[in-house]
CSV table of C-alpha atoms in Angstrom, one decimal:
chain,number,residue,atom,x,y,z
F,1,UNK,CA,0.0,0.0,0.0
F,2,UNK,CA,0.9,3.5,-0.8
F,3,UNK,CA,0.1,7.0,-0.8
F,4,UNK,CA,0.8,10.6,0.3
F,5,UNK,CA,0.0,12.7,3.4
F,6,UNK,CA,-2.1,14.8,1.0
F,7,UNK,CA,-5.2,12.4,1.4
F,8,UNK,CA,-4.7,11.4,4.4
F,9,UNK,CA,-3.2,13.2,6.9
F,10,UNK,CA,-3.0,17.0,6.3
F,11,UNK,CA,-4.3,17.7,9.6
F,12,UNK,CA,-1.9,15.4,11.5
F,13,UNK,CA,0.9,17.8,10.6
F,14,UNK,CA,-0.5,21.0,11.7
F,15,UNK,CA,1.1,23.1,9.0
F,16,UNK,CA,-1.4,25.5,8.1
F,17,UNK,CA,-2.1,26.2,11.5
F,18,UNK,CA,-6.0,25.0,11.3
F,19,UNK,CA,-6.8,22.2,13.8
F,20,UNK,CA,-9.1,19.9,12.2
F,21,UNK,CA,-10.9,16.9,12.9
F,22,UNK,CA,-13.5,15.0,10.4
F,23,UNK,CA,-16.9,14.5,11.9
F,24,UNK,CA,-17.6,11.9,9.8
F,25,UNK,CA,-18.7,12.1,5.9
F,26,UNK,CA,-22.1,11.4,6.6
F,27,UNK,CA,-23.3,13.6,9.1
F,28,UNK,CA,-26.0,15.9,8.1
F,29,UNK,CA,-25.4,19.8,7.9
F,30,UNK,CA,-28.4,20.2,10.6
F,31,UNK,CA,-25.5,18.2,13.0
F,32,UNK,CA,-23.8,21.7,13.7
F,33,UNK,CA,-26.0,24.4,15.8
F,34,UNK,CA,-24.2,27.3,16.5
F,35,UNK,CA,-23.2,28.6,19.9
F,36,UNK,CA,-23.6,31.7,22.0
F,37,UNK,CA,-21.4,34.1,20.7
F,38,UNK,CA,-17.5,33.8,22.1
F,39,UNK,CA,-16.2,36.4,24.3
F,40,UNK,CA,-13.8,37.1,21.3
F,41,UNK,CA,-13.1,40.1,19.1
F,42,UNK,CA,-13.2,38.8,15.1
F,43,UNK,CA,-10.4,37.1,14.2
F,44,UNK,CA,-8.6,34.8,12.2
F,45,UNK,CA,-7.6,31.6,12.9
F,46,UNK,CA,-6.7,31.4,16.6
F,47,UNK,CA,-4.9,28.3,17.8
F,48,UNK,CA,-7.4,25.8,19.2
F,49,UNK,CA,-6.8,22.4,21.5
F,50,UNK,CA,-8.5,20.5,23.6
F,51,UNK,CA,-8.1,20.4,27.7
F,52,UNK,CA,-10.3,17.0,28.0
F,53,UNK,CA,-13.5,19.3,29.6
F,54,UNK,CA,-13.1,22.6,27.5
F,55,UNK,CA,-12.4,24.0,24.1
F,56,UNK,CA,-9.8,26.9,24.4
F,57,UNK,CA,-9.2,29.2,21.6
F,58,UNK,CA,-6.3,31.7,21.8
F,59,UNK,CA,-4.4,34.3,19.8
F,60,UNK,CA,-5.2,34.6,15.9
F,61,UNK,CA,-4.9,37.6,14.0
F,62,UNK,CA,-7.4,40.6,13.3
F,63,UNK,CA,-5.3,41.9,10.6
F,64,UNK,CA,-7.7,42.6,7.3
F,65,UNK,CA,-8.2,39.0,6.1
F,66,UNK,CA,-6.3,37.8,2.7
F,67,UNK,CA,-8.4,35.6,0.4
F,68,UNK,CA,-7.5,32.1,-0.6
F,69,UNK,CA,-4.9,31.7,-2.9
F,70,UNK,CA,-4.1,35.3,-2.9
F,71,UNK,CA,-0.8,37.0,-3.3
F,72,UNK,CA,-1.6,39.8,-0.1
F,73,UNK,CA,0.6,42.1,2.3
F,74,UNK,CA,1.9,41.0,4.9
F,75,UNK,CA,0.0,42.4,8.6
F,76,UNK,CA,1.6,45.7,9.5
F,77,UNK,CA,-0.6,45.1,13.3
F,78,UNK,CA,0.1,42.6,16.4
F,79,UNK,CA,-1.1,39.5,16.4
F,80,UNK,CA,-3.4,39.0,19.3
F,81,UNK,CA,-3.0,37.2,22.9
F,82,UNK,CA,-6.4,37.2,24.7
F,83,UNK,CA,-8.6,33.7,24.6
F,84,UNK,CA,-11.7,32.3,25.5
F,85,UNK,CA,-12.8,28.7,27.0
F,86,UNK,CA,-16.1,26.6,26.1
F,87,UNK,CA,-17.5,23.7,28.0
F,88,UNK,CA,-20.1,22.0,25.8
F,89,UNK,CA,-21.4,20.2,28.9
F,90,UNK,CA,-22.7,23.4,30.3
F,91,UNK,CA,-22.8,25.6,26.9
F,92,UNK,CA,-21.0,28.2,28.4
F,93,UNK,CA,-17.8,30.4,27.4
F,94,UNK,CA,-15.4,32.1,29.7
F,95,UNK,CA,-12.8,34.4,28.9
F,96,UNK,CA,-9.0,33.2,29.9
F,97,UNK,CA,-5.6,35.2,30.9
F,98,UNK,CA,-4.3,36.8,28.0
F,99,UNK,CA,-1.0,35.0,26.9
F,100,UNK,CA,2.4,36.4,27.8
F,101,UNK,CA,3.1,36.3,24.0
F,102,UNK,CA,1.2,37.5,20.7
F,103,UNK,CA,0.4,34.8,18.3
F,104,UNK,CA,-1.2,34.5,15.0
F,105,UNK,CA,-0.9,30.5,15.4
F,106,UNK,CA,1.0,28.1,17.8
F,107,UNK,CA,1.3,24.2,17.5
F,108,UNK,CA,-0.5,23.0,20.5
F,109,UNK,CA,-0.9,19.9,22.5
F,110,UNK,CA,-1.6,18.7,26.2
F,111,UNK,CA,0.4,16.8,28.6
F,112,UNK,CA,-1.4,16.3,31.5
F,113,UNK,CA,-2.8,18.9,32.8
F,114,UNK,CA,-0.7,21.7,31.0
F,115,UNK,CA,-0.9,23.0,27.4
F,116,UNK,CA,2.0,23.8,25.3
F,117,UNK,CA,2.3,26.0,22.3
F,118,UNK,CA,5.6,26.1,20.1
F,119,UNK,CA,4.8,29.4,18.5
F,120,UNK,CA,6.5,30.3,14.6
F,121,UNK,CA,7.5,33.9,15.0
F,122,UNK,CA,6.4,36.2,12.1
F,123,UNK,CA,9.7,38.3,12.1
F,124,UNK,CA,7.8,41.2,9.3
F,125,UNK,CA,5.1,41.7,12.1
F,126,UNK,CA,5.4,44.1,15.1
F,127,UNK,CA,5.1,42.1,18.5
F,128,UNK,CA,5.1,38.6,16.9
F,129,UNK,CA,8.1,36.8,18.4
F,130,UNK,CA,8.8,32.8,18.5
F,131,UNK,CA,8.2,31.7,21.6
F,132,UNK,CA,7.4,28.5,23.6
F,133,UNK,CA,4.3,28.7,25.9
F,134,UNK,CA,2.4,26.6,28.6
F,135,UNK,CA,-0.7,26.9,29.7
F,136,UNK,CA,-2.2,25.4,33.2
F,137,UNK,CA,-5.2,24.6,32.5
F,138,UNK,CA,-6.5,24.5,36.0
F,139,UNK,CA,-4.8,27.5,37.6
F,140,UNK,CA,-6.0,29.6,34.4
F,141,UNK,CA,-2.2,30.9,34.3
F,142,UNK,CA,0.7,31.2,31.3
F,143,UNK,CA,4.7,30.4,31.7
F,144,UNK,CA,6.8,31.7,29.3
F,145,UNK,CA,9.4,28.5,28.8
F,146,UNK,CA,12.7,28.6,26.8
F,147,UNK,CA,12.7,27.6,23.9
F,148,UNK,CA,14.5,24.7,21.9
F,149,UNK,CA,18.1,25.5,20.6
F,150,UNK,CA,17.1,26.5,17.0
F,151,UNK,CA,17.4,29.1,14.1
F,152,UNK,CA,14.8,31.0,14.1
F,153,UNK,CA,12.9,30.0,10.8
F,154,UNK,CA,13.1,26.6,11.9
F,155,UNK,CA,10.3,26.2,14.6
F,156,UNK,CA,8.0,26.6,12.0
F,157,UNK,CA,9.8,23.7,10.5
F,158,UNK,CA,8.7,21.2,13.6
F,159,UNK,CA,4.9,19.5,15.1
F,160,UNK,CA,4.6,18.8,18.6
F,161,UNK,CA,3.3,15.3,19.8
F,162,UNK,CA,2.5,14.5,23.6
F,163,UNK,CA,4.5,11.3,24.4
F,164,UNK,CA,3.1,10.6,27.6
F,165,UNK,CA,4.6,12.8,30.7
F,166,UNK,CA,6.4,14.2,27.7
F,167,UNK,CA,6.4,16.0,25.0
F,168,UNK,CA,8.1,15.7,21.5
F,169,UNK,CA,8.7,18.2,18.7
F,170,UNK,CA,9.4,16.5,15.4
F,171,UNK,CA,10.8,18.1,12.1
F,172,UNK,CA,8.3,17.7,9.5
F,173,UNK,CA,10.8,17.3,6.7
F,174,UNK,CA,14.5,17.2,5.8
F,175,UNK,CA,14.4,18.4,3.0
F,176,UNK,CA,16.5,21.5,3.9
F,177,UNK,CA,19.1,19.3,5.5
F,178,UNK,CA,18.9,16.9,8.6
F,179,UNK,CA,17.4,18.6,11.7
F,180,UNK,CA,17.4,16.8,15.3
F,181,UNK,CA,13.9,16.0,16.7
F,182,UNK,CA,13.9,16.7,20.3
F,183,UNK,CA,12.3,15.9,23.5
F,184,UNK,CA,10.8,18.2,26.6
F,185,UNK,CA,10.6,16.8,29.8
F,186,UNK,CA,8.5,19.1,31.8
F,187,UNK,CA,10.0,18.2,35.2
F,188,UNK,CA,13.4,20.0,34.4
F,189,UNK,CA,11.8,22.2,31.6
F,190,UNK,CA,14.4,21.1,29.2
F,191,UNK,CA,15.0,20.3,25.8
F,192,UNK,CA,17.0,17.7,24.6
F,193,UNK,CA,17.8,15.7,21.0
F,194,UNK,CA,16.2,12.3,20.2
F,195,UNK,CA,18.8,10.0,18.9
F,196,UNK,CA,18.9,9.9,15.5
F,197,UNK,CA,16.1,8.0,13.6
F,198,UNK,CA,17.3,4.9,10.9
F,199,UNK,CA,15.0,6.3,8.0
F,200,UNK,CA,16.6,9.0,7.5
F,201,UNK,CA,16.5,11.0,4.7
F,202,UNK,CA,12.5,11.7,5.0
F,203,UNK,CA,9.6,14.5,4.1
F,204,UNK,CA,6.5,14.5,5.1
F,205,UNK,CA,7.5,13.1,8.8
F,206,UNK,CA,4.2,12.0,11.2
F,207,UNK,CA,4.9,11.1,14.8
F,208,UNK,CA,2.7,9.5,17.0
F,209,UNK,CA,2.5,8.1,20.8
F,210,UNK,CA,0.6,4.6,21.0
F,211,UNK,CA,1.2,4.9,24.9
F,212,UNK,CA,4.5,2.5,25.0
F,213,UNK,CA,6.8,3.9,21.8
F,214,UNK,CA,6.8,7.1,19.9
F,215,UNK,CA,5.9,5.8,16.2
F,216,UNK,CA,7.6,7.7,13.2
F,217,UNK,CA,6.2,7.7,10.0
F,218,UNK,CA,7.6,9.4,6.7
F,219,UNK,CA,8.5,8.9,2.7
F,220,UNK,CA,11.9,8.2,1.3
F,221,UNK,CA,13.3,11.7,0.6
F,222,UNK,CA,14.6,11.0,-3.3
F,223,UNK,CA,14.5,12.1,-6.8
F,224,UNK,CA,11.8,11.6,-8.2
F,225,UNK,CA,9.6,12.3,-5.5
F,226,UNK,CA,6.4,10.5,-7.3
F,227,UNK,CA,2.8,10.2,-6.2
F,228,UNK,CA,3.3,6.6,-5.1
F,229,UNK,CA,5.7,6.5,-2.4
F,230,UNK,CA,6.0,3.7,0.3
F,231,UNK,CA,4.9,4.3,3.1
F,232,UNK,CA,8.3,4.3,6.2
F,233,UNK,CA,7.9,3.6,9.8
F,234,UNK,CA,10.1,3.1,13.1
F,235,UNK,CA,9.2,3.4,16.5
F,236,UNK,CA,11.8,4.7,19.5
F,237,UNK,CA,11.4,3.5,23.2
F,238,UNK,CA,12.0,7.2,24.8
F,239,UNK,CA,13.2,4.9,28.1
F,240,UNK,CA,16.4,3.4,26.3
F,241,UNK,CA,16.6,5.7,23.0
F,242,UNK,CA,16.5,2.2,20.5
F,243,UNK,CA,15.0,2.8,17.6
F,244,UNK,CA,13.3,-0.4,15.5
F,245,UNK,CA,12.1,-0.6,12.3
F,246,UNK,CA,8.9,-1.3,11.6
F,247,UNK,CA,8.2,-4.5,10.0
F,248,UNK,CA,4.5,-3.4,7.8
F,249,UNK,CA,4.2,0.9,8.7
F,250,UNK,CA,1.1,0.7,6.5
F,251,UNK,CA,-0.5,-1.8,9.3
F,252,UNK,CA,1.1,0.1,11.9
F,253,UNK,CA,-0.7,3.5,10.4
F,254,UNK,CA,-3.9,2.3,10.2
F,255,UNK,CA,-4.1,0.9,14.3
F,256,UNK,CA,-2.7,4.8,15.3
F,257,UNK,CA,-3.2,7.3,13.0
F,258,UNK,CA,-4.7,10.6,14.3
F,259,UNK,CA,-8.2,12.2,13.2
F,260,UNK,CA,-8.3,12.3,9.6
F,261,UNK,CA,-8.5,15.6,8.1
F,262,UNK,CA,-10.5,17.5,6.2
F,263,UNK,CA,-11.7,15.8,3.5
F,264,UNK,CA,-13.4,17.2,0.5
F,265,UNK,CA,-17.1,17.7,0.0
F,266,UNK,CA,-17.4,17.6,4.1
F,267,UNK,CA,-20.6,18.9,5.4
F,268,UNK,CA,-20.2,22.3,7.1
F,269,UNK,CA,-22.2,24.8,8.3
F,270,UNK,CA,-22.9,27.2,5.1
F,271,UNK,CA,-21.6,30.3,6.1
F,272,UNK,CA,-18.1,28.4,6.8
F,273,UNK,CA,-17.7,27.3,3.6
F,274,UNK,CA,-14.3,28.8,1.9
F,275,UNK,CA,-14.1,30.6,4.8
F,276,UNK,CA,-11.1,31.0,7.5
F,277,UNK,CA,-11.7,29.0,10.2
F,278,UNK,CA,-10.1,26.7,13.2
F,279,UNK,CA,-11.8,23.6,13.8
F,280,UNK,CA,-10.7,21.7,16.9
F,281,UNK,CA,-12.0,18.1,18.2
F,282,UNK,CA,-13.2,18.0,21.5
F,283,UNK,CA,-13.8,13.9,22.0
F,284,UNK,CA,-16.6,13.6,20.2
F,285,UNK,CA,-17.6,16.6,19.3
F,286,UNK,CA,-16.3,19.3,17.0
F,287,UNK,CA,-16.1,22.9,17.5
F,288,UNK,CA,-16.2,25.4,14.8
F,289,UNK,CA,-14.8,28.9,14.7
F,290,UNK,CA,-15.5,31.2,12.1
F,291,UNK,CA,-13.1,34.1,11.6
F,292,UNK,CA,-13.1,35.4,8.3
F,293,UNK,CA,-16.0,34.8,4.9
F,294,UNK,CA,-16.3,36.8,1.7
F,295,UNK,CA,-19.8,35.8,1.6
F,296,UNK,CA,-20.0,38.7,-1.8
F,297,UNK,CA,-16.9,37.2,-3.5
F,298,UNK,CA,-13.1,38.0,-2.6
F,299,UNK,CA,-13.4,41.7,-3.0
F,300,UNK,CA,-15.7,42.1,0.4
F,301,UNK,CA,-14.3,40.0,3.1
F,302,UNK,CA,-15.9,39.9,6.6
F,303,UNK,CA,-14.5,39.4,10.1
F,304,UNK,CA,-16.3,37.3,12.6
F,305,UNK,CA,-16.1,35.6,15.5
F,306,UNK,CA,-18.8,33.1,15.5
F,307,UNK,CA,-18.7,29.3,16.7
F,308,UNK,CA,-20.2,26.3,15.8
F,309,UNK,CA,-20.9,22.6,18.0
F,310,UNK,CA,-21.1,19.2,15.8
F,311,UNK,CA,-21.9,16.5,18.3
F,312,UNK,CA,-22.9,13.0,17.1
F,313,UNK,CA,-26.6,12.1,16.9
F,314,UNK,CA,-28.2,15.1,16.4
């Protein structure tokens, strides 16, 4: 078996800085109601995740919005910090503490009881540094961490996967030359390198925790590059830093892969359609965020801050 992150996985690697989550092809449009309104200014696409009881949304950018596809200037404003929390058990938003740091999007996952969000600098933008956050959830509080030993295009360059008390940041490519994955244990709050992996060279690099090894998954990094690449896997006991390769990855994929992603002809609510929004899974529902719509073509663009609940069975 083969194929390409492309139609699979686009949301496993959180690249375009949209958390998605498929709610399954045949649900029915009437699935999604939408919410009271957020305690949110417009925006675009703030970073979304997950704490196990609420949806948090934070950051995102109210700079004027740049339709798809489009060649646009770059913000000349801040990104934003402020966030809000929804419980879907009680239907209710709360506003959170403003982040120490201004984001337009952050990679985010949670260990435990604590978020963390590796966030890309935009070095053209006022008050947009790179920066590595956590959040604890409970206290309501943020800590400005230090950040992993890189260049500072490269955290862009990496995805963050929670490896049980851990957490991992994996390069997503090495195509621009070979670039250490590396570990964070939160006890010491440091950073170290993962020993090399024995696939390398890769692209298209997917890591995943299936609660005793952290699986890695990737394509052979040569010319040509094709449409039909097989698929590569090893998995690395974080205990012992042995890697092994894995015997059938495409067998391996299938028992761990995360939510698919968006996939084509989905049913969404209609005013999200070709629209910018942040979609984040919250067990087994899905919350929708509206930010931006040209609902009268790409010449009128609209700002909103609207949200959206799919939950299975309705």
């Amino acid at each position: 078996m083969s194929w390409r992150w492309a139609t699979l996985t686009a949301g496993a690697v959180l690249a375009t800085g949209v958390v998605v989550a498929v709610a399954g092809t045949g649900a029915d449009r009437s699935a999604w109601r939408e919410l009271p309104a957020p305690p949110l200014s417009p925006r675009e696409y703030p970073t979304g995740f997950w704490t196990g009881q609420e949806v948090v949304l934070v950051g995102g950018s109210d700079a004027p919005p740049c339709p798809p596809n489009a060649d646009c200037v770059g913000p000349t404003v801040p990104p934003l910090a402020d966030g809000a929390a929804y419980d879907p058990l009680t239907d209710i938003w709360r506003a959170i503490a403003d982040a120490p740091v201004r984001f337009s999007w952050a990679d985010a996952v949670v260990v435990g009881s604590t978020a963390y969000l590796l966030i890309p600098g935009e070095p053209d933008r006022p008050e947009a540094p790179n920066a590595f956050l956590a959040y604890r959830i409970a206290g309501d509080r943020w800590d400005e961490l230090d950040l992993p030993d890189l260049s500072a295009a490269e955290y862009g360059r990496y995805t963050l996967v929670a490896a049980g008390e851990r957490l991992v940041a994996i390069s997503t490519s090495d195509e621009q030359g070979d670039r250490a994955d590396l570990v964070f244990d939160p006890k010491t709050s440091t950073w170290s390198e993962l020993p090399d992996d024995p696939l390398w060279p890769g692209f298209d690099r997917v890591a995943v925790w299936d609660g005793e090894e952290l699986l890695l998954f990737d394509h052979e990094l040569k010319e040509p590059l094709g449409d039909d690449l097989p698929l590569r896997g090893a998995a690395l006991d974080l205990e012992t830093g042995e890697w092994r390769v894995l015997d059938d990855p495409d067998v391996a994929w299938m028992q761990v892969r995360p939510s698919p992603a968006f996939l084509p002809g989905r049913p969404v609510p209609e005013e999200a359609r070709d629209a910018g929004t942040t979609e984040v899974e919250a067990g087994d529902d899905r919350l929708l965020f509206l930010g931006s719509s040209w609902p009268d073509g790409y010449e009128d663009a609209r700002m909103d801050a609207r949200a959206w609940l799919w939950s299975p069975g309705l």
